[in-house]
Amino acid sequence: MTKILPFTKDKLDEVLSIKVCKREIEELKALGRTDINQVIKESLEACGYSWYLKDEKGVRAVGGVCLDANYPETMGIIWLLVDERAFKDHLFTLNSVTYELLDICFNRLELECLYNIVSPTLNKESVKWLEFIGFELSGEPKIGLDNKSEFRTFTMYREDYICAHQ
């Protein structure tokens, strides 16, 4: 049975059991991040809202929203790490929990903008997912620390979310 569970500190070891997919690992490496467990720990510690998806195979996805350190009252960073088959096996569930998270961010927290930075060349699946749930490309491309991977910012603004969900 598939469950979406809120992350709590006592579940850290369970969440760290996720086998993050290769495209996510390569994307993080291009940003200079090689210790995936450390990335997950830091992301969870910085999160205002975080959750994980678990089924009979174990932890399949972990994600959340962190407030932007420079603009904590108005901006958040949405993130998601998945295993190789999470989008194929649980796309509807991942979309549902994301829409709930968007509602919290835009209606309860009244954030003005959510964003994520993704490499379209390394992580096409995440780009497709972000676009499907309503994020749009913004800004100019940036090159990763590997000096070759292009990264793009995907944003969603509160006013666009509210217009689409009235």
PDB file of C-alpha atoms in Angstrom:
ATOM      1  CA  MET A   1       0.000   0.000   0.000  1.00  0.00           C
ATOM      2  CA  THR A   2       1.279   3.448  -0.929  1.00  0.00           C
ATOM      3  CA  LYS A   3       1.508   5.995   1.873  1.00  0.00           C
ATOM      4  CA  ILE A   4       2.479   9.649   1.991  1.00  0.00           C
ATOM      5  CA  LEU A   5       3.973  10.269   5.410  1.00  0.00           C
ATOM      6  CA  PRO A   6       5.046  13.517   7.027  1.00  0.00           C
ATOM      7  CA  PHE A   7       8.757  13.539   7.733  1.00  0.00           C
ATOM      8  CA  THR A   8       9.734  13.555  11.393  1.00  0.00           C
ATOM      9  CA  LYS A   9      13.280  13.379  12.757  1.00  0.00           C
ATOM     10  CA  ASP A  10      12.737   9.880  14.141  1.00  0.00           C
ATOM     11  CA  LYS A  11      12.160   8.682  10.532  1.00  0.00           C
ATOM     12  CA  LEU A  12      15.497   9.942   9.187  1.00  0.00           C
ATOM     13  CA  ASP A  13      17.098   6.497   8.848  1.00  0.00           C
ATOM     14  CA  GLU A  14      14.036   5.183   7.039  1.00  0.00           C
ATOM     15  CA  VAL A  15      14.012   8.150   4.624  1.00  0.00           C
ATOM     16  CA  LEU A  16      17.754   7.777   3.968  1.00  0.00           C
ATOM     17  CA  SER A  17      17.080   4.237   2.728  1.00  0.00           C
ATOM     18  CA  ILE A  18      15.772   5.714  -0.556  1.00  0.00           C
ATOM     19  CA  LYS A  19      17.763   4.634  -3.582  1.00  0.00           C
ATOM     20  CA  VAL A  20      17.868   7.982  -5.384  1.00  0.00           C
ATOM     21  CA  CYS A  21      17.792   7.586  -9.160  1.00  0.00           C
ATOM     22  CA  LYS A  22      20.878   8.080 -11.285  1.00  0.00           C
ATOM     23  CA  ARG A  23      19.632  11.259 -13.013  1.00  0.00           C
ATOM     24  CA  GLU A  24      19.079  12.977  -9.640  1.00  0.00           C
ATOM     25  CA  ILE A  25      22.525  11.871  -8.437  1.00  0.00           C
ATOM     26  CA  GLU A  26      24.196  13.144 -11.623  1.00  0.00           C
ATOM     27  CA  GLU A  27      22.369  16.450 -11.323  1.00  0.00           C
ATOM     28  CA  LEU A  28      23.502  16.899  -7.713  1.00  0.00           C
ATOM     29  CA  LYS A  29      27.083  15.994  -8.652  1.00  0.00           C
ATOM     30  CA  ALA A  30      27.028  18.706 -11.341  1.00  0.00           C
ATOM     31  CA  LEU A  31      26.195  21.117  -8.511  1.00  0.00           C
ATOM     32  CA  GLY A  32      29.162  19.874  -6.490  1.00  0.00           C
ATOM     33  CA  ARG A  33      27.079  17.694  -4.143  1.00  0.00           C
ATOM     34  CA  THR A  34      28.365  14.116  -3.955  1.00  0.00           C
ATOM     35  CA  ASP A  35      27.002  12.905  -0.606  1.00  0.00           C
ATOM     36  CA  ILE A  36      23.333  12.221  -1.341  1.00  0.00           C
ATOM     37  CA  ASN A  37      22.481  11.378   2.275  1.00  0.00           C
ATOM     38  CA  GLN A  38      23.949  14.705   3.383  1.00  0.00           C
ATOM     39  CA  VAL A  39      21.879  16.527   0.743  1.00  0.00           C
ATOM     40  CA  ILE A  40      18.730  14.797   1.998  1.00  0.00           C
ATOM     41  CA  LYS A  41      19.538  15.544   5.663  1.00  0.00           C
ATOM     42  CA  GLU A  42      20.269  19.221   4.960  1.00  0.00           C
ATOM     43  CA  SER A  43      17.152  19.581   2.828  1.00  0.00           C
ATOM     44  CA  LEU A  44      14.943  18.004   5.477  1.00  0.00           C
ATOM     45  CA  GLU A  45      16.484  20.154   8.234  1.00  0.00           C
ATOM     46  CA  ALA A  46      15.814  23.323   6.217  1.00  0.00           C
ATOM     47  CA  CYS A  47      12.249  22.356   5.289  1.00  0.00           C
ATOM     48  CA  GLY A  48       9.125  23.941   6.587  1.00  0.00           C
ATOM     49  CA  TYR A  49       7.109  21.061   5.126  1.00  0.00           C
ATOM     50  CA  SER A  50       8.515  17.694   4.144  1.00  0.00           C
ATOM     51  CA  TRP A  51       7.126  14.266   3.402  1.00  0.00           C
ATOM     52  CA  TYR A  52       8.052  10.919   1.930  1.00  0.00           C
ATOM     53  CA  LEU A  53       6.320   8.311  -0.187  1.00  0.00           C
ATOM     54  CA  LYS A  54       6.574   4.702   0.910  1.00  0.00           C
ATOM     55  CA  ASP A  55       5.168   1.527  -0.585  1.00  0.00           C
ATOM     56  CA  GLU A  56       5.831  -2.206  -0.264  1.00  0.00           C
ATOM     57  CA  LYS A  57       9.250  -1.673  -1.925  1.00  0.00           C
ATOM     58  CA  GLY A  58      10.333   0.961   0.630  1.00  0.00           C
ATOM     59  CA  VAL A  59      10.883   4.711   0.423  1.00  0.00           C
ATOM     60  CA  ARG A  60      10.354   5.816  -3.171  1.00  0.00           C
ATOM     61  CA  ALA A  61      10.349   9.626  -2.938  1.00  0.00           C
ATOM     62  CA  VAL A  62      11.110  12.412  -0.496  1.00  0.00           C
ATOM     63  CA  GLY A  63      10.356  16.079  -0.923  1.00  0.00           C
ATOM     64  CA  GLY A  64       9.246  19.318   0.581  1.00  0.00           C
ATOM     65  CA  VAL A  65       9.440  23.084   0.538  1.00  0.00           C
ATOM     66  CA  CYS A  66      12.195  25.128   2.152  1.00  0.00           C
ATOM     67  CA  LEU A  67      11.842  28.842   2.662  1.00  0.00           C
ATOM     68  CA  ASP A  68      14.398  30.783   0.646  1.00  0.00           C
ATOM     69  CA  ALA A  69      17.027  32.063   3.102  1.00  0.00           C
ATOM     70  CA  ASN A  70      17.210  35.422   1.327  1.00  0.00           C
ATOM     71  CA  TYR A  71      13.436  35.967   1.064  1.00  0.00           C
ATOM     72  CA  PRO A  72      11.799  33.739   3.713  1.00  0.00           C
ATOM     73  CA  GLU A  73       8.508  35.653   3.791  1.00  0.00           C
ATOM     74  CA  THR A  74       7.896  35.493   0.056  1.00  0.00           C
ATOM     75  CA  MET A  75       9.806  32.660  -1.646  1.00  0.00           C
ATOM     76  CA  GLY A  76      10.156  28.911  -1.260  1.00  0.00           C
ATOM     77  CA  ILE A  77      12.193  26.180  -2.898  1.00  0.00           C
ATOM     78  CA  ILE A  78      10.194  23.101  -3.828  1.00  0.00           C
ATOM     79  CA  TRP A  79      12.252  19.906  -4.093  1.00  0.00           C
ATOM     80  CA  LEU A  80      11.766  16.230  -4.757  1.00  0.00           C
ATOM     81  CA  LEU A  81      14.142  13.277  -4.927  1.00  0.00           C
ATOM     82  CA  VAL A  82      12.840  10.009  -6.351  1.00  0.00           C
ATOM     83  CA  ASP A  83      13.986   6.492  -7.115  1.00  0.00           C
ATOM     84  CA  GLU A  84      14.190   5.141 -10.675  1.00  0.00           C
ATOM     85  CA  ARG A  85      10.497   4.188 -10.963  1.00  0.00           C
ATOM     86  CA  ALA A  86       8.675   6.645  -8.677  1.00  0.00           C
ATOM     87  CA  PHE A  87       7.285   8.776 -11.511  1.00  0.00           C
ATOM     88  CA  LYS A  88       6.134   5.672 -13.397  1.00  0.00           C
ATOM     89  CA  ASP A  89       4.632   3.898 -10.388  1.00  0.00           C
ATOM     90  CA  HIS A  90       3.289   6.840  -8.365  1.00  0.00           C
ATOM     91  CA  LEU A  91       2.832   9.891 -10.606  1.00  0.00           C
ATOM     92  CA  PHE A  92      -0.777  10.511  -9.541  1.00  0.00           C
ATOM     93  CA  THR A  93       0.148  10.318  -5.848  1.00  0.00           C
ATOM     94  CA  LEU A  94       3.207  12.550  -6.301  1.00  0.00           C
ATOM     95  CA  ASN A  95       1.098  15.114  -8.145  1.00  0.00           C
ATOM     96  CA  SER A  96      -1.611  14.994  -5.480  1.00  0.00           C
ATOM     97  CA  VAL A  97       0.774  15.608  -2.591  1.00  0.00           C
ATOM     98  CA  THR A  98       2.461  18.377  -4.584  1.00  0.00           C
ATOM     99  CA  TYR A  99      -0.858  20.136  -5.210  1.00  0.00           C
ATOM    100  CA  GLU A 100      -1.577  19.962  -1.464  1.00  0.00           C
ATOM    101  CA  LEU A 101       1.855  21.443  -0.795  1.00  0.00           C
ATOM    102  CA  LEU A 102       1.259  24.224  -3.327  1.00  0.00           C
ATOM    103  CA  ASP A 103      -2.013  25.026  -1.587  1.00  0.00           C
ATOM    104  CA  ILE A 104      -0.243  25.300   1.774  1.00  0.00           C
ATOM    105  CA  CYS A 105       2.504  27.495   0.343  1.00  0.00           C
ATOM    106  CA  PHE A 106       0.302  29.892  -1.599  1.00  0.00           C
ATOM    107  CA  ASN A 107      -2.859  30.009   0.522  1.00  0.00           C
ATOM    108  CA  ARG A 108      -1.757  29.425   4.116  1.00  0.00           C
ATOM    109  CA  LEU A 109       1.812  30.743   4.059  1.00  0.00           C
ATOM    110  CA  GLU A 110       0.963  33.299   1.373  1.00  0.00           C
ATOM    111  CA  LEU A 111       4.298  32.861  -0.374  1.00  0.00           C
ATOM    112  CA  GLU A 112       4.600  34.836  -3.604  1.00  0.00           C
ATOM    113  CA  CYS A 113       6.822  32.403  -5.512  1.00  0.00           C
ATOM    114  CA  LEU A 114       8.083  28.816  -5.486  1.00  0.00           C
ATOM    115  CA  TYR A 115      11.011  27.667  -7.577  1.00  0.00           C
ATOM    116  CA  ASN A 116      13.355  24.801  -8.335  1.00  0.00           C
ATOM    117  CA  ILE A 117      16.587  24.695 -10.296  1.00  0.00           C
ATOM    118  CA  VAL A 118      16.896  21.691 -12.613  1.00  0.00           C
ATOM    119  CA  SER A 119      19.205  20.543 -15.377  1.00  0.00           C
ATOM    120  CA  PRO A 120      17.105  19.815 -18.493  1.00  0.00           C
ATOM    121  CA  THR A 121      19.954  17.777 -19.959  1.00  0.00           C
ATOM    122  CA  LEU A 122      20.519  15.621 -16.868  1.00  0.00           C
ATOM    123  CA  ASN A 123      17.011  15.384 -15.441  1.00  0.00           C
ATOM    124  CA  LYS A 124      14.341  15.486 -18.144  1.00  0.00           C
ATOM    125  CA  GLU A 125      11.856  13.609 -15.938  1.00  0.00           C
ATOM    126  CA  SER A 126      11.881  16.343 -13.291  1.00  0.00           C
ATOM    127  CA  VAL A 127      11.520  19.039 -15.945  1.00  0.00           C
ATOM    128  CA  LYS A 128       8.456  17.252 -17.368  1.00  0.00           C
ATOM    129  CA  TRP A 129       6.986  16.886 -13.874  1.00  0.00           C
ATOM    130  CA  LEU A 130       7.543  20.548 -12.946  1.00  0.00           C
ATOM    131  CA  GLU A 131       5.993  21.727 -16.210  1.00  0.00           C
ATOM    132  CA  PHE A 132       3.031  19.361 -15.782  1.00  0.00           C
ATOM    133  CA  ILE A 133       2.186  20.744 -12.332  1.00  0.00           C
ATOM    134  CA  GLY A 134       2.416  24.306 -13.632  1.00  0.00           C
ATOM    135  CA  PHE A 135       5.967  25.569 -13.193  1.00  0.00           C
ATOM    136  CA  GLU A 136       7.451  27.661 -15.998  1.00  0.00           C
ATOM    137  CA  LEU A 137      10.980  28.410 -17.151  1.00  0.00           C
ATOM    138  CA  SER A 138      12.350  31.729 -15.954  1.00  0.00           C
ATOM    139  CA  GLY A 139      15.678  33.511 -16.077  1.00  0.00           C
ATOM    140  CA  GLU A 140      18.796  32.714 -18.014  1.00  0.00           C
ATOM    141  CA  PRO A 141      20.540  29.325 -18.040  1.00  0.00           C
ATOM    142  CA  LYS A 142      23.381  28.827 -15.579  1.00  0.00           C
ATOM    143  CA  ILE A 143      26.285  26.386 -15.825  1.00  0.00           C
ATOM    144  CA  GLY A 144      26.867  23.890 -13.012  1.00  0.00           C
ATOM    145  CA  LEU A 145      30.070  23.498 -11.044  1.00  0.00           C
ATOM    146  CA  ASP A 146      31.067  20.748 -13.459  1.00  0.00           C
ATOM    147  CA  ASN A 147      31.428  23.590 -16.045  1.00  0.00           C
ATOM    148  CA  LYS A 148      29.254  21.790 -18.593  1.00  0.00           C
ATOM    149  CA  SER A 149      25.755  21.060 -17.275  1.00  0.00           C
ATOM    150  CA  GLU A 150      23.106  23.687 -17.920  1.00  0.00           C
ATOM    151  CA  PHE A 151      20.642  24.484 -15.140  1.00  0.00           C
ATOM    152  CA  ARG A 152      17.340  26.301 -15.476  1.00  0.00           C
ATOM    153  CA  THR A 153      15.046  27.868 -12.925  1.00  0.00           C
ATOM    154  CA  PHE A 154      11.408  26.798 -12.925  1.00  0.00           C
ATOM    155  CA  THR A 155       8.986  29.082 -11.081  1.00  0.00           C
ATOM    156  CA  MET A 156       5.369  29.281 -10.068  1.00  0.00           C
ATOM    157  CA  TYR A 157       3.878  32.542  -8.824  1.00  0.00           C
ATOM    158  CA  ARG A 158       1.043  32.797  -6.327  1.00  0.00           C
ATOM    159  CA  GLU A 159      -1.162  34.844  -8.655  1.00  0.00           C
ATOM    160  CA  ASP A 160      -0.834  32.216 -11.416  1.00  0.00           C
ATOM    161  CA  TYR A 161      -1.632  29.406  -8.967  1.00  0.00           C
ATOM    162  CA  ILE A 162      -4.700  31.198  -7.623  1.00  0.00           C
ATOM    163  CA  CYS A 163      -5.983  32.005 -11.139  1.00  0.00           C
ATOM    164  CA  ALA A 164      -5.606  28.368 -12.168  1.00  0.00           C
ATOM    165  CA  HIS A 165      -7.283  26.996  -9.014  1.00  0.00           C
ATOM    166  CA  GLN A 166     -10.322  29.232  -8.521  1.00  0.00           C
TER     167      GLN A 166
END
